[in-house]
PDB file of C-alpha atoms (C1' of nucleotides) in Angstrom:
ATOM      1  CA  MET A   1     -12.749  -1.240  11.380  1.00  0.00           C
ATOM      2  CA  THR A   2     -12.159   0.641   8.191  1.00  0.00           C
ATOM      3  CA  LYS A   3      -9.943  -0.785   5.507  1.00  0.00           C
ATOM      4  CA  ALA A   4      -6.374   0.247   6.183  1.00  0.00           C
ATOM      5  CA  PRO A   5      -4.618   2.051   3.352  1.00  0.00           C
ATOM      6  CA  ARG A   6      -2.640  -0.405   1.316  1.00  0.00           C
ATOM      7  CA  ASN A   7       0.720  -0.524   3.005  1.00  0.00           C
ATOM      8  CA  GLY A   8       2.442  -3.763   2.308  1.00  0.00           C
ATOM      9  CA  PRO A   9       4.679  -5.264   3.424  1.00  0.00           C
ATOM     10  CA  TYR A  10       5.921  -5.503  -0.113  1.00  0.00           C
ATOM     11  CA  ILE A  11       8.489  -7.754  -1.653  1.00  0.00           C
ATOM     12  CA  CYS A  12       9.630  -5.289  -4.289  1.00  0.00           C
ATOM     13  CA  GLY A  13       8.644  -2.182  -6.201  1.00  0.00           C
ATOM     14  CA  ILE A  14       6.550  -4.019  -8.768  1.00  0.00           C
ATOM     15  CA  ASP A  15       4.643  -5.548  -5.924  1.00  0.00           C
ATOM     16  CA  ALA A  16       3.891  -2.119  -4.482  1.00  0.00           C
ATOM     17  CA  ALA A  17       2.973  -0.634  -7.841  1.00  0.00           C
ATOM     18  CA  LEU A  18       0.679  -3.482  -8.809  1.00  0.00           C
ATOM     19  CA  ASP A  19      -1.056  -3.206  -5.455  1.00  0.00           C
ATOM     20  CA  VAL A  20      -1.958   0.355  -6.291  1.00  0.00           C
ATOM     21  CA  VAL A  21      -3.175  -0.205  -9.866  1.00  0.00           C
ATOM     22  CA  SER A  22      -4.940  -3.497  -9.357  1.00  0.00           C
ATOM     23  CA  GLY A  23      -8.650  -2.953  -9.472  1.00  0.00           C
ATOM     24  CA  LYS A  24     -10.842  -3.417 -12.452  1.00  0.00           C
ATOM     25  CA  TRP A  25     -10.945   0.227 -13.514  1.00  0.00           C
ATOM     26  CA  LYS A  26      -7.967   1.972 -11.958  1.00  0.00           C
ATOM     27  CA  GLY A  27      -5.764   1.823 -15.017  1.00  0.00           C
ATOM     28  CA  LEU A  28      -8.552   3.293 -17.082  1.00  0.00           C
ATOM     29  CA  VAL A  29      -9.263   6.058 -14.587  1.00  0.00           C
ATOM     30  CA  LEU A  30      -5.597   6.957 -14.619  1.00  0.00           C
ATOM     31  CA  TRP A  31      -5.560   7.069 -18.396  1.00  0.00           C
ATOM     32  CA  GLU A  32      -8.752   9.083 -18.616  1.00  0.00           C
ATOM     33  CA  LEU A  33      -7.453  11.666 -16.174  1.00  0.00           C
ATOM     34  CA  HIS A  34      -4.154  11.752 -17.998  1.00  0.00           C
ATOM     35  CA  THR A  35      -5.683  12.477 -21.386  1.00  0.00           C
ATOM     36  CA  HIS A  36      -8.328  14.952 -20.168  1.00  0.00           C
ATOM     37  CA  GLY A  37      -6.550  16.604 -17.267  1.00  0.00           C
ATOM     38  CA  ILE A  38      -9.660  17.231 -15.183  1.00  0.00           C
ATOM     39  CA  ARG A  39     -12.797  15.129 -15.153  1.00  0.00           C
ATOM     40  CA  ARG A  40     -16.003  15.156 -13.167  1.00  0.00           C
ATOM     41  CA  PHE A  41     -17.472  12.049 -11.618  1.00  0.00           C
ATOM     42  CA  ALA A  42     -20.182  11.608 -14.232  1.00  0.00           C
ATOM     43  CA  GLU A  43     -17.715  12.158 -17.063  1.00  0.00           C
ATOM     44  CA  LEU A  44     -15.534   9.367 -15.751  1.00  0.00           C
ATOM     45  CA  ARG A  45     -18.520   7.126 -15.368  1.00  0.00           C
ATOM     46  CA  ARG A  46     -19.519   7.692 -18.965  1.00  0.00           C
ATOM     47  CA  ALA A  47     -15.961   7.117 -20.139  1.00  0.00           C
ATOM     48  CA  LEU A  48     -15.710   3.690 -18.510  1.00  0.00           C
ATOM     49  CA  PRO A  49     -18.128   1.372 -20.251  1.00  0.00           C
ATOM     50  CA  GLY A  50     -19.873  -0.803 -17.684  1.00  0.00           C
ATOM     51  CA  VAL A  51     -18.497   0.635 -14.451  1.00  0.00           C
ATOM     52  CA  SER A  52     -20.900   0.817 -11.524  1.00  0.00           C
ATOM     53  CA  GLU A  53     -21.148   3.974  -9.461  1.00  0.00           C
ATOM     54  CA  LYS A  54     -20.121   2.072  -6.362  1.00  0.00           C
ATOM     55  CA  MET A  55     -16.912   0.768  -7.866  1.00  0.00           C
ATOM     56  CA  LEU A  56     -16.024   4.114  -9.369  1.00  0.00           C
ATOM     57  CA  THR A  57     -16.343   5.965  -6.062  1.00  0.00           C
ATOM     58  CA  GLN A  58     -14.554   3.152  -4.273  1.00  0.00           C
ATOM     59  CA  HIS A  59     -11.645   3.234  -6.679  1.00  0.00           C
ATOM     60  CA  LEU A  60     -11.472   7.015  -6.679  1.00  0.00           C
ATOM     61  CA  ARG A  61     -11.378   7.119  -2.880  1.00  0.00           C
ATOM     62  CA  GLN A  62      -8.618   4.543  -2.741  1.00  0.00           C
ATOM     63  CA  MET A  63      -6.643   6.393  -5.350  1.00  0.00           C
ATOM     64  CA  GLU A  64      -7.067   9.589  -3.373  1.00  0.00           C
ATOM     65  CA  GLU A  65      -5.849   7.816  -0.248  1.00  0.00           C
ATOM     66  CA  ASP A  66      -2.940   6.454  -2.229  1.00  0.00           C
ATOM     67  CA  GLY A  67      -2.019   9.956  -3.367  1.00  0.00           C
ATOM     68  CA  LEU A  68      -2.718   9.354  -7.047  1.00  0.00           C
ATOM     69  CA  VAL A  69      -5.607  11.767  -7.601  1.00  0.00           C
ATOM     70  CA  HIS A  70      -6.817  15.100  -6.331  1.00  0.00           C
ATOM     71  CA  ARG A  71     -10.455  15.424  -5.398  1.00  0.00           C
ATOM     72  CA  THR A  72     -12.008  18.853  -5.393  1.00  0.00           C
ATOM     73  CA  VAL A  73     -15.543  19.340  -4.134  1.00  0.00           C
ATOM     74  CA  PHE A  74     -17.468  22.482  -5.069  1.00  0.00           C
ATOM     75  CA  ALA A  75     -20.215  23.395  -2.635  1.00  0.00           C
ATOM     76  CA  GLU A  76     -22.672  24.057  -5.422  1.00  0.00           C
ATOM     77  CA  VAL A  77     -26.085  22.887  -6.469  1.00  0.00           C
ATOM     78  CA  PRO A  78     -26.070  20.630  -8.360  1.00  0.00           C
ATOM     79  CA  PRO A  79     -22.989  19.135  -6.723  1.00  0.00           C
ATOM     80  CA  ARG A  80     -19.714  19.249  -8.603  1.00  0.00           C
ATOM     81  CA  VAL A  81     -16.630  17.162  -7.899  1.00  0.00           C
ATOM     82  CA  GLU A  82     -13.532  17.315 -10.026  1.00  0.00           C
ATOM     83  CA  TYR A  83     -10.770  14.756 -10.237  1.00  0.00           C
ATOM     84  CA  SER A  84      -7.248  15.188 -11.549  1.00  0.00           C
ATOM     85  CA  LEU A  85      -3.902  13.434 -11.271  1.00  0.00           C
ATOM     86  CA  THR A  86      -1.376  14.278  -8.602  1.00  0.00           C
ATOM     87  CA  GLU A  87       2.294  14.384  -9.483  1.00  0.00           C
ATOM     88  CA  SER A  88       2.612  10.837  -8.257  1.00  0.00           C
ATOM     89  CA  GLY A  89      -0.353   9.717 -10.319  1.00  0.00           C
ATOM     90  CA  ALA A  90       1.111  11.317 -13.426  1.00  0.00           C
ATOM     91  CA  ALA A  91       4.420   9.579 -12.787  1.00  0.00           C
ATOM     92  CA  LEU A  92       2.615   6.283 -12.396  1.00  0.00           C
ATOM     93  CA  ASN A  93       0.983   6.859 -15.732  1.00  0.00           C
ATOM     94  CA  GLU A  94       4.348   7.451 -17.329  1.00  0.00           C
ATOM     95  CA  ALA A  95       5.576   4.225 -15.787  1.00  0.00           C
ATOM     96  CA  LEU A  96       2.596   2.415 -17.238  1.00  0.00           C
ATOM     97  CA  LEU A  97       3.276   3.503 -20.807  1.00  0.00           C
ATOM     98  CA  PRO A  98       5.693   0.669 -21.686  1.00  0.00           C
ATOM     99  CA  LEU A  99       3.263  -1.774 -20.168  1.00  0.00           C
ATOM    100  CA  GLY A 100       0.486  -0.394 -22.320  1.00  0.00           C
ATOM    101  CA  GLU A 101       2.638  -0.761 -25.380  1.00  0.00           C
ATOM    102  CA  TRP A 102       3.405  -4.360 -24.484  1.00  0.00           C
ATOM    103  CA  GLY A 103      -0.308  -4.962 -24.041  1.00  0.00           C
ATOM    104  CA  ARG A 104      -1.191  -3.468 -27.404  1.00  0.00           C
ATOM    105  CA  ASP A 105       1.477  -5.605 -28.992  1.00  0.00           C
ATOM    106  CA  ARG A 106       0.029  -8.643 -27.323  1.00  0.00           C
ATOM    107  CA  ILE A 107      -3.484  -7.806 -28.493  1.00  0.00           C
ATOM    108  CA  ARG A 108      -2.166  -7.445 -32.041  1.00  0.00           C
ATOM    109  CA  ARG A 109      -0.130 -10.656 -32.005  1.00  0.00           C
ATOM    110  CA  ARG A 110      -2.819 -12.785 -30.447  1.00  0.00           C
ATOM    111  CA  GLY A 111      -5.764 -11.166 -32.218  1.00  0.00           C
ATOM    112  CA  LEU A 112      -7.602 -10.427 -28.975  1.00  0.00           C
ATOM    113  CA  ASP A 113     -10.888  -8.590 -28.736  1.00  0.00           C
ATOM    114  CA  VAL A 114     -11.015  -4.895 -28.011  1.00  0.00           C
ATOM    115  CA  VAL A 115     -14.099  -2.969 -27.008  1.00  0.00           C
ATOM    116  CA  THR A 116     -14.403   0.223 -28.962  1.00  0.00           C
ATOM    117  CA  ASP A 117     -16.669   2.901 -27.625  1.00  0.00           C
ATOM    118  CA  PRO A 118     -17.217   6.366 -29.108  1.00  0.00           C
ATOM    119  CA  ASP A 119     -15.456   8.199 -26.271  1.00  0.00           C
ATOM    120  CA  THR A 120     -12.239   6.237 -26.570  1.00  0.00           C
ATOM    121  CA  ALA A 121     -12.176   6.287 -30.352  1.00  0.00           C
ATOM    122  CA  GLY A 122      -9.938   8.986 -31.739  1.00  0.00           C
ATOM    123  CA  ALA A 123      -7.665   9.221 -28.716  1.00  0.00           C
ATOM    124  CA  ALA A 124      -4.425   7.288 -28.667  1.00  0.00           C
ATOM    125  CA  ALA A 125      -5.105   4.308 -26.431  1.00  0.00           C
ATOM    126  CA  PRO A 126      -2.475   3.194 -23.891  1.00  0.00           C
TER     127      PRO A 126
ATOM    128  CA  MET B   1     -15.216 -26.769 -19.326  1.00  0.00           C
ATOM    129  CA  THR B   2     -11.807 -25.495 -18.357  1.00  0.00           C
ATOM    130  CA  LYS B   3     -11.197 -21.851 -17.732  1.00  0.00           C
ATOM    131  CA  ALA B   4     -10.732 -20.096 -21.059  1.00  0.00           C
ATOM    132  CA  PRO B   5      -7.400 -18.365 -21.542  1.00  0.00           C
ATOM    133  CA  ARG B   6      -7.717 -14.703 -20.685  1.00  0.00           C
ATOM    134  CA  ASN B   7      -8.827 -13.065 -23.895  1.00  0.00           C
ATOM    135  CA  GLY B   8     -10.544  -9.796 -23.212  1.00  0.00           C
ATOM    136  CA  PRO B   9     -12.318  -7.969 -24.636  1.00  0.00           C
ATOM    137  CA  TYR B  10      -9.949  -5.266 -23.524  1.00  0.00           C
ATOM    138  CA  ILE B  11     -10.350  -1.533 -23.441  1.00  0.00           C
ATOM    139  CA  CYS B  12      -6.687  -0.765 -24.025  1.00  0.00           C
ATOM    140  CA  GLY B  13      -3.198  -2.193 -23.809  1.00  0.00           C
ATOM    141  CA  ILE B  14      -2.770  -1.472 -20.111  1.00  0.00           C
ATOM    142  CA  ASP B  15      -5.966  -3.375 -19.528  1.00  0.00           C
ATOM    143  CA  ALA B  16      -4.579  -6.399 -21.396  1.00  0.00           C
ATOM    144  CA  ALA B  17      -1.207  -6.226 -19.673  1.00  0.00           C
ATOM    145  CA  LEU B  18      -2.672  -5.891 -16.198  1.00  0.00           C
ATOM    146  CA  ASP B  19      -4.927  -8.861 -16.870  1.00  0.00           C
ATOM    147  CA  VAL B  20      -1.853 -10.967 -17.471  1.00  0.00           C
ATOM    148  CA  VAL B  21       0.197  -9.803 -14.461  1.00  0.00           C
ATOM    149  CA  SER B  22      -2.603  -9.569 -11.937  1.00  0.00           C
ATOM    150  CA  GLY B  23      -2.316 -12.423  -9.515  1.00  0.00           C
ATOM    151  CA  LYS B  24      -0.651 -12.259  -6.162  1.00  0.00           C
ATOM    152  CA  TRP B  25       2.676 -13.738  -7.248  1.00  0.00           C
ATOM    153  CA  LYS B  26       2.975 -13.306 -10.995  1.00  0.00           C
ATOM    154  CA  GLY B  27       5.126 -10.215 -10.916  1.00  0.00           C
ATOM    155  CA  LEU B  28       7.494 -11.950  -8.510  1.00  0.00           C
ATOM    156  CA  VAL B  29       7.669 -15.104 -10.607  1.00  0.00           C
ATOM    157  CA  LEU B  30       8.510 -12.984 -13.617  1.00  0.00           C
ATOM    158  CA  TRP B  31      11.226 -11.202 -11.714  1.00  0.00           C
ATOM    159  CA  GLU B  32      12.661 -14.384 -10.256  1.00  0.00           C
ATOM    160  CA  LEU B  33      12.856 -16.016 -13.677  1.00  0.00           C
ATOM    161  CA  HIS B  34      14.361 -12.858 -15.103  1.00  0.00           C
ATOM    162  CA  THR B  35      17.172 -12.687 -12.569  1.00  0.00           C
ATOM    163  CA  HIS B  36      17.952 -16.406 -12.483  1.00  0.00           C
ATOM    164  CA  GLY B  37      17.187 -17.468 -16.054  1.00  0.00           C
ATOM    165  CA  ILE B  38      16.013 -20.961 -15.214  1.00  0.00           C
ATOM    166  CA  ARG B  39      14.337 -22.055 -12.003  1.00  0.00           C
ATOM    167  CA  ARG B  40      12.794 -25.272 -10.772  1.00  0.00           C
ATOM    168  CA  PHE B  41       9.439 -25.417  -9.072  1.00  0.00           C
ATOM    169  CA  ALA B  42      10.816 -25.810  -5.569  1.00  0.00           C
ATOM    170  CA  GLU B  43      13.318 -23.006  -6.122  1.00  0.00           C
ATOM    171  CA  LEU B  44      10.523 -20.651  -7.071  1.00  0.00           C
ATOM    172  CA  ARG B  45       8.518 -21.749  -4.078  1.00  0.00           C
ATOM    173  CA  ARG B  46      11.396 -21.005  -1.747  1.00  0.00           C
ATOM    174  CA  ALA B  47      11.970 -17.656  -3.410  1.00  0.00           C
ATOM    175  CA  LEU B  48       8.411 -16.461  -2.837  1.00  0.00           C
ATOM    176  CA  PRO B  49       7.845 -16.094   0.884  1.00  0.00           C
ATOM    177  CA  GLY B  50       4.410 -17.427   1.779  1.00  0.00           C
ATOM    178  CA  VAL B  51       3.254 -18.776  -1.559  1.00  0.00           C
ATOM    179  CA  SER B  52       1.213 -21.993  -1.446  1.00  0.00           C
ATOM    180  CA  GLU B  53       1.999 -24.808  -3.831  1.00  0.00           C
ATOM    181  CA  LYS B  54      -1.463 -24.594  -5.287  1.00  0.00           C
ATOM    182  CA  MET B  55      -1.179 -20.932  -6.185  1.00  0.00           C
ATOM    183  CA  LEU B  56       2.280 -21.323  -7.598  1.00  0.00           C
ATOM    184  CA  THR B  57       1.279 -24.121  -9.967  1.00  0.00           C
ATOM    185  CA  GLN B  58      -1.894 -22.268 -10.864  1.00  0.00           C
ATOM    186  CA  HIS B  59       0.002 -19.102 -11.719  1.00  0.00           C
ATOM    187  CA  LEU B  60       2.696 -20.968 -13.607  1.00  0.00           C
ATOM    188  CA  ARG B  61       0.104 -22.786 -15.708  1.00  0.00           C
ATOM    189  CA  GLN B  62      -1.691 -19.575 -16.554  1.00  0.00           C
ATOM    190  CA  MET B  63       1.558 -17.892 -17.450  1.00  0.00           C
ATOM    191  CA  GLU B  64       2.423 -20.800 -19.681  1.00  0.00           C
ATOM    192  CA  GLU B  65      -0.955 -20.532 -21.373  1.00  0.00           C
ATOM    193  CA  ASP B  66      -0.405 -16.816 -21.754  1.00  0.00           C
ATOM    194  CA  GLY B  67       2.917 -17.455 -23.460  1.00  0.00           C
ATOM    195  CA  LEU B  68       5.048 -15.862 -20.751  1.00  0.00           C
ATOM    196  CA  VAL B  69       7.002 -18.879 -19.520  1.00  0.00           C
ATOM    197  CA  HIS B  70       8.417 -22.108 -20.893  1.00  0.00           C
ATOM    198  CA  ARG B  71       7.814 -25.264 -18.908  1.00  0.00           C
ATOM    199  CA  THR B  72      10.177 -28.181 -19.425  1.00  0.00           C
ATOM    200  CA  VAL B  73       9.453 -31.495 -17.780  1.00  0.00           C
ATOM    201  CA  PHE B  74      12.250 -34.053 -17.362  1.00  0.00           C
ATOM    202  CA  ALA B  75      11.026 -37.633 -17.096  1.00  0.00           C
ATOM    203  CA  GLU B  76      13.318 -38.359 -14.181  1.00  0.00           C
ATOM    204  CA  VAL B  77      13.057 -39.657 -10.684  1.00  0.00           C
ATOM    205  CA  PRO B  78      12.782 -37.549  -8.619  1.00  0.00           C
ATOM    206  CA  PRO B  79      10.720 -35.359 -10.976  1.00  0.00           C
ATOM    207  CA  ARG B  80      12.316 -32.228 -12.384  1.00  0.00           C
ATOM    208  CA  VAL B  81      10.491 -29.312 -14.004  1.00  0.00           C
ATOM    209  CA  GLU B  82      12.263 -26.203 -15.181  1.00  0.00           C
ATOM    210  CA  TYR B  83      10.727 -22.820 -15.858  1.00  0.00           C
ATOM    211  CA  SER B  84      12.113 -19.947 -17.896  1.00  0.00           C
ATOM    212  CA  LEU B  85      10.841 -16.813 -19.591  1.00  0.00           C
ATOM    213  CA  THR B  86       9.691 -16.758 -23.188  1.00  0.00           C
ATOM    214  CA  GLU B  87      10.571 -13.810 -25.401  1.00  0.00           C
ATOM    215  CA  SER B  88       7.188 -12.319 -24.600  1.00  0.00           C
ATOM    216  CA  GLY B  89       7.723 -12.834 -20.890  1.00  0.00           C
ATOM    217  CA  ALA B  90      11.102 -11.150 -21.051  1.00  0.00           C
ATOM    218  CA  ALA B  91       9.578  -8.214 -22.936  1.00  0.00           C
ATOM    219  CA  LEU B  92       6.882  -7.939 -20.290  1.00  0.00           C
ATOM    220  CA  ASN B  93       9.561  -7.780 -17.656  1.00  0.00           C
ATOM    221  CA  GLU B  94      11.278  -4.960 -19.495  1.00  0.00           C
ATOM    222  CA  ALA B  95       7.967  -3.145 -19.649  1.00  0.00           C
ATOM    223  CA  LEU B  96       7.558  -3.601 -15.910  1.00  0.00           C
ATOM    224  CA  LEU B  97      10.890  -1.991 -15.041  1.00  0.00           C
ATOM    225  CA  PRO B  98       9.628   1.615 -14.930  1.00  0.00           C
ATOM    226  CA  LEU B  99       6.701   0.441 -12.859  1.00  0.00           C
ATOM    227  CA  GLY B 100       9.052  -1.238 -10.428  1.00  0.00           C
ATOM    228  CA  GLU B 101      11.058   1.924 -10.136  1.00  0.00           C
ATOM    229  CA  TRP B 102       7.927   3.936  -9.446  1.00  0.00           C
ATOM    230  CA  GLY B 103       7.002   1.416  -6.787  1.00  0.00           C
ATOM    231  CA  ARG B 104      10.386   1.592  -5.094  1.00  0.00           C
ATOM    232  CA  ASP B 105      10.140   5.350  -5.114  1.00  0.00           C
ATOM    233  CA  ARG B 106       6.742   5.112  -3.525  1.00  0.00           C
ATOM    234  CA  ILE B 107       7.983   2.746  -0.837  1.00  0.00           C
ATOM    235  CA  ARG B 108      10.812   5.139  -0.080  1.00  0.00           C
ATOM    236  CA  ARG B 109       8.656   8.257   0.004  1.00  0.00           C
ATOM    237  CA  ARG B 110       5.901   6.725   2.106  1.00  0.00           C
ATOM    238  CA  GLY B 111       8.139   4.632   4.321  1.00  0.00           C
ATOM    239  CA  LEU B 112       6.247   1.416   3.576  1.00  0.00           C
ATOM    240  CA  ASP B 113       7.195  -1.983   4.883  1.00  0.00           C
ATOM    241  CA  VAL B 114       9.298  -4.329   2.832  1.00  0.00           C
ATOM    242  CA  VAL B 115       9.787  -7.987   3.576  1.00  0.00           C
ATOM    243  CA  THR B 116      13.395  -8.936   3.330  1.00  0.00           C
ATOM    244  CA  ASP B 117      14.221 -12.590   2.916  1.00  0.00           C
ATOM    245  CA  PRO B 118      17.688 -14.075   2.457  1.00  0.00           C
ATOM    246  CA  ASP B 119      17.103 -15.091  -1.154  1.00  0.00           C
ATOM    247  CA  THR B 120      16.068 -11.666  -2.336  1.00  0.00           C
ATOM    248  CA  ALA B 121      18.755  -9.839  -0.391  1.00  0.00           C
ATOM    249  CA  GLY B 122      21.743  -8.947  -2.504  1.00  0.00           C
ATOM    250  CA  ALA B 123      19.947  -8.902  -5.833  1.00  0.00           C
ATOM    251  CA  ALA B 124      18.701  -5.610  -7.235  1.00  0.00           C
ATOM    252  CA  ALA B 125      14.963  -5.655  -6.570  1.00  0.00           C
ATOM    253  CA  PRO B 126      12.550  -4.412  -9.233  1.00  0.00           C
TER     254      PRO B 126
ATOM    255  C1'  DT C   1      11.668 -48.808   8.586  1.00  0.00           C
ATOM    256  C1'  DG C   2      10.575 -44.352   8.413  1.00  0.00           C
ATOM    257  C1'  DC C   3      11.505 -39.599   6.891  1.00  0.00           C
ATOM    258  C1'  DG C   4      12.208 -35.908   3.631  1.00  0.00           C
ATOM    259  C1'  DG C   5      12.426 -34.196  -1.030  1.00  0.00           C
ATOM    260  C1'  DT C   6      10.288 -33.953  -5.890  1.00  0.00           C
ATOM    261  C1'  DA C   7       6.061 -31.660  -8.399  1.00  0.00           C
ATOM    262  C1'  DC C   8       2.123 -31.642  -8.324  1.00  0.00           C
ATOM    263  C1'  DT C   9      -3.719 -32.539  -7.669  1.00  0.00           C
ATOM    264  C1'  DT C  10      -7.965 -32.452  -5.152  1.00  0.00           C
ATOM    265  C1'  DA C  11     -11.589 -31.044  -1.932  1.00  0.00           C
ATOM    266  C1'  DC C  12     -13.076 -27.728   1.003  1.00  0.00           C
ATOM    267  C1'  DC C  13     -13.217 -23.261   3.043  1.00  0.00           C
ATOM    268  C1'  DT C  14     -12.548 -18.095   3.746  1.00  0.00           C
ATOM    269  C1'  DT C  15     -11.571 -13.614   1.984  1.00  0.00           C
ATOM    270  C1'  DT C  16     -11.779 -10.307  -1.405  1.00  0.00           C
ATOM    271  C1'  DT C  17     -13.788  -8.188  -5.227  1.00  0.00           C
ATOM    272  C1'  DG C  18     -17.319  -6.546  -7.939  1.00  0.00           C
ATOM    273  C1'  DG C  19     -22.351  -5.937  -9.167  1.00  0.00           C
ATOM    274  C1'  DT C  20     -27.504  -4.557  -8.187  1.00  0.00           C
ATOM    275  C1'  DG C  21     -30.809  -1.695  -6.832  1.00  0.00           C
ATOM    276  C1'  DA C  22     -32.492   1.423  -3.732  1.00  0.00           C
ATOM    277  C1'  DG C  23     -32.420   6.025  -1.356  1.00  0.00           C
ATOM    278  C1'  DT C  24     -30.751  11.164  -0.801  1.00  0.00           C
ATOM    279  C1'  DG C  25     -31.971  16.372  -1.706  1.00  0.00           C
ATOM    280  C1'  DA C  26     -32.203  20.306  -4.462  1.00  0.00           C
ATOM    281  C1'  DG C  27     -32.581  22.418  -9.102  1.00  0.00           C
ATOM    282  C1'  DG C  28     -33.816  22.591 -14.007  1.00  0.00           C
ATOM    283  C1'  DA C  29     -36.456  20.826 -18.170  1.00  0.00           C
ATOM    284  C1'  DG C  30     -40.736  19.231 -19.913  1.00  0.00           C
TER     285       DG C  30
ATOM    286  C1'  DC D   1     -46.155  17.779 -11.289  1.00  0.00           C
ATOM    287  C1'  DT D   2     -42.974  14.508 -12.692  1.00  0.00           C
ATOM    288  C1'  DC D   3     -38.795  13.139 -14.265  1.00  0.00           C
ATOM    289  C1'  DC D   4     -33.851  13.663 -14.788  1.00  0.00           C
ATOM    290  C1'  DT D   5     -29.120  15.019 -13.180  1.00  0.00           C
ATOM    291  C1'  DC D   6     -25.566  15.390  -9.821  1.00  0.00           C
ATOM    292  C1'  DA D   7     -22.398  12.566  -6.571  1.00  0.00           C
ATOM    293  C1'  DC D   8     -22.723   9.858  -3.836  1.00  0.00           C
ATOM    294  C1'  DT D   9     -24.052   5.882   0.357  1.00  0.00           C
ATOM    295  C1'  DC D  10     -25.995   1.573   1.976  1.00  0.00           C
ATOM    296  C1'  DA D  11     -27.533  -3.265   2.223  1.00  0.00           C
ATOM    297  C1'  DC D  12     -27.350  -7.321   0.075  1.00  0.00           C
ATOM    298  C1'  DC D  13     -25.607 -10.912  -3.159  1.00  0.00           C
ATOM    299  C1'  DA D  14     -22.562 -13.583  -6.491  1.00  0.00           C
ATOM    300  C1'  DA D  15     -18.238 -14.711  -8.296  1.00  0.00           C
ATOM    301  C1'  DA D  16     -13.428 -14.966  -8.161  1.00  0.00           C
ATOM    302  C1'  DA D  17      -9.246 -15.319  -5.825  1.00  0.00           C
ATOM    303  C1'  DG D  18      -6.594 -17.341  -2.550  1.00  0.00           C
ATOM    304  C1'  DG D  19      -5.418 -20.455   1.573  1.00  0.00           C
ATOM    305  C1'  DT D  20      -5.236 -25.263   4.071  1.00  0.00           C
ATOM    306  C1'  DA D  21      -4.556 -29.829   4.415  1.00  0.00           C
ATOM    307  C1'  DA D  22      -4.338 -34.095   2.573  1.00  0.00           C
ATOM    308  C1'  DG D  23      -2.947 -37.545  -0.893  1.00  0.00           C
ATOM    309  C1'  DT D  24       0.198 -39.392  -4.917  1.00  0.00           C
ATOM    310  C1'  DA D  25       4.491 -42.257  -6.432  1.00  0.00           C
ATOM    311  C1'  DC D  26       9.065 -42.864  -6.299  1.00  0.00           C
ATOM    312  C1'  DC D  27      13.885 -42.255  -4.588  1.00  0.00           C
ATOM    313  C1'  DG D  28      17.917 -41.633  -1.379  1.00  0.00           C
ATOM    314  C1'  DC D  29      19.456 -41.401   3.281  1.00  0.00           C
ATOM    315  C1'  DA D  30      19.893 -42.914   8.091  1.00  0.00           C
TER     316       DA D  30
END
DNA sequence: TGCGGTACTTACCTTTTGGTGAGTGAGGAG
DNA sequence: CTCCTCACTCACCAAAAGGTAAGTACCGCA
């Protein structure tokens, strides 16, 4: 049987929200799509340092199922697939902003490591 | 050697924040401590439907290490241990509020299941 | 005398998650 | 002619997360 779409039962809203963003790269995908609007598969892959193709497709499919991203396939050669945020995905991103700020604060206070790669540099990080 | 405290390297603040709240019950523990101020171990266990003792202690220890909760042990018989939020933990909770609202919205819109237990009923859920 | 409550720890097991490396099929660059 | 790019899929494996059941030491209650 195929994996059912995540559907609880949940204990509260945070529970439901965390279910949808938990996954090693989902937060980053959300942020990348937020800052760039539309991204192709390979662009996302390059933007996420260390992601495997399998995980990226897996996460993108789940996020599509969860109504967070649009997936548009162009019947071209070479193939082209574009991803962008749905309204719900954009709202989720908004809701994640305070969390990102808390995280940056925490990194500052505790002197934690941050990976800096050329793509991320220059853009305001969440 | 013991598990090192979570310390990145992180790609952004959301990354760091999600690292700290990811864990099946952490969001709920945070919320429970937020709404009640101080809770004992057994109270938390009863408040989280289905949590095992092992997971609860494990999560509480990690959260203590991460500076989210205070742990006060009373050298009494029977043993008494009280948990409460640190300043950082309280700030994290604040940062989670918009996320909780997004989650509740999602539950409403998609008609997802919610577990309702007597303890949670009556309090405003996150 | 035996049970339940207190806050755990430990050993063992299953489930979930993530990573690796290969294959696909057509076009464009060298 | 060969390699690279595109956007995947598939089979297999390793690690992490989580669950189960038992044991600990002491008390109050019946």
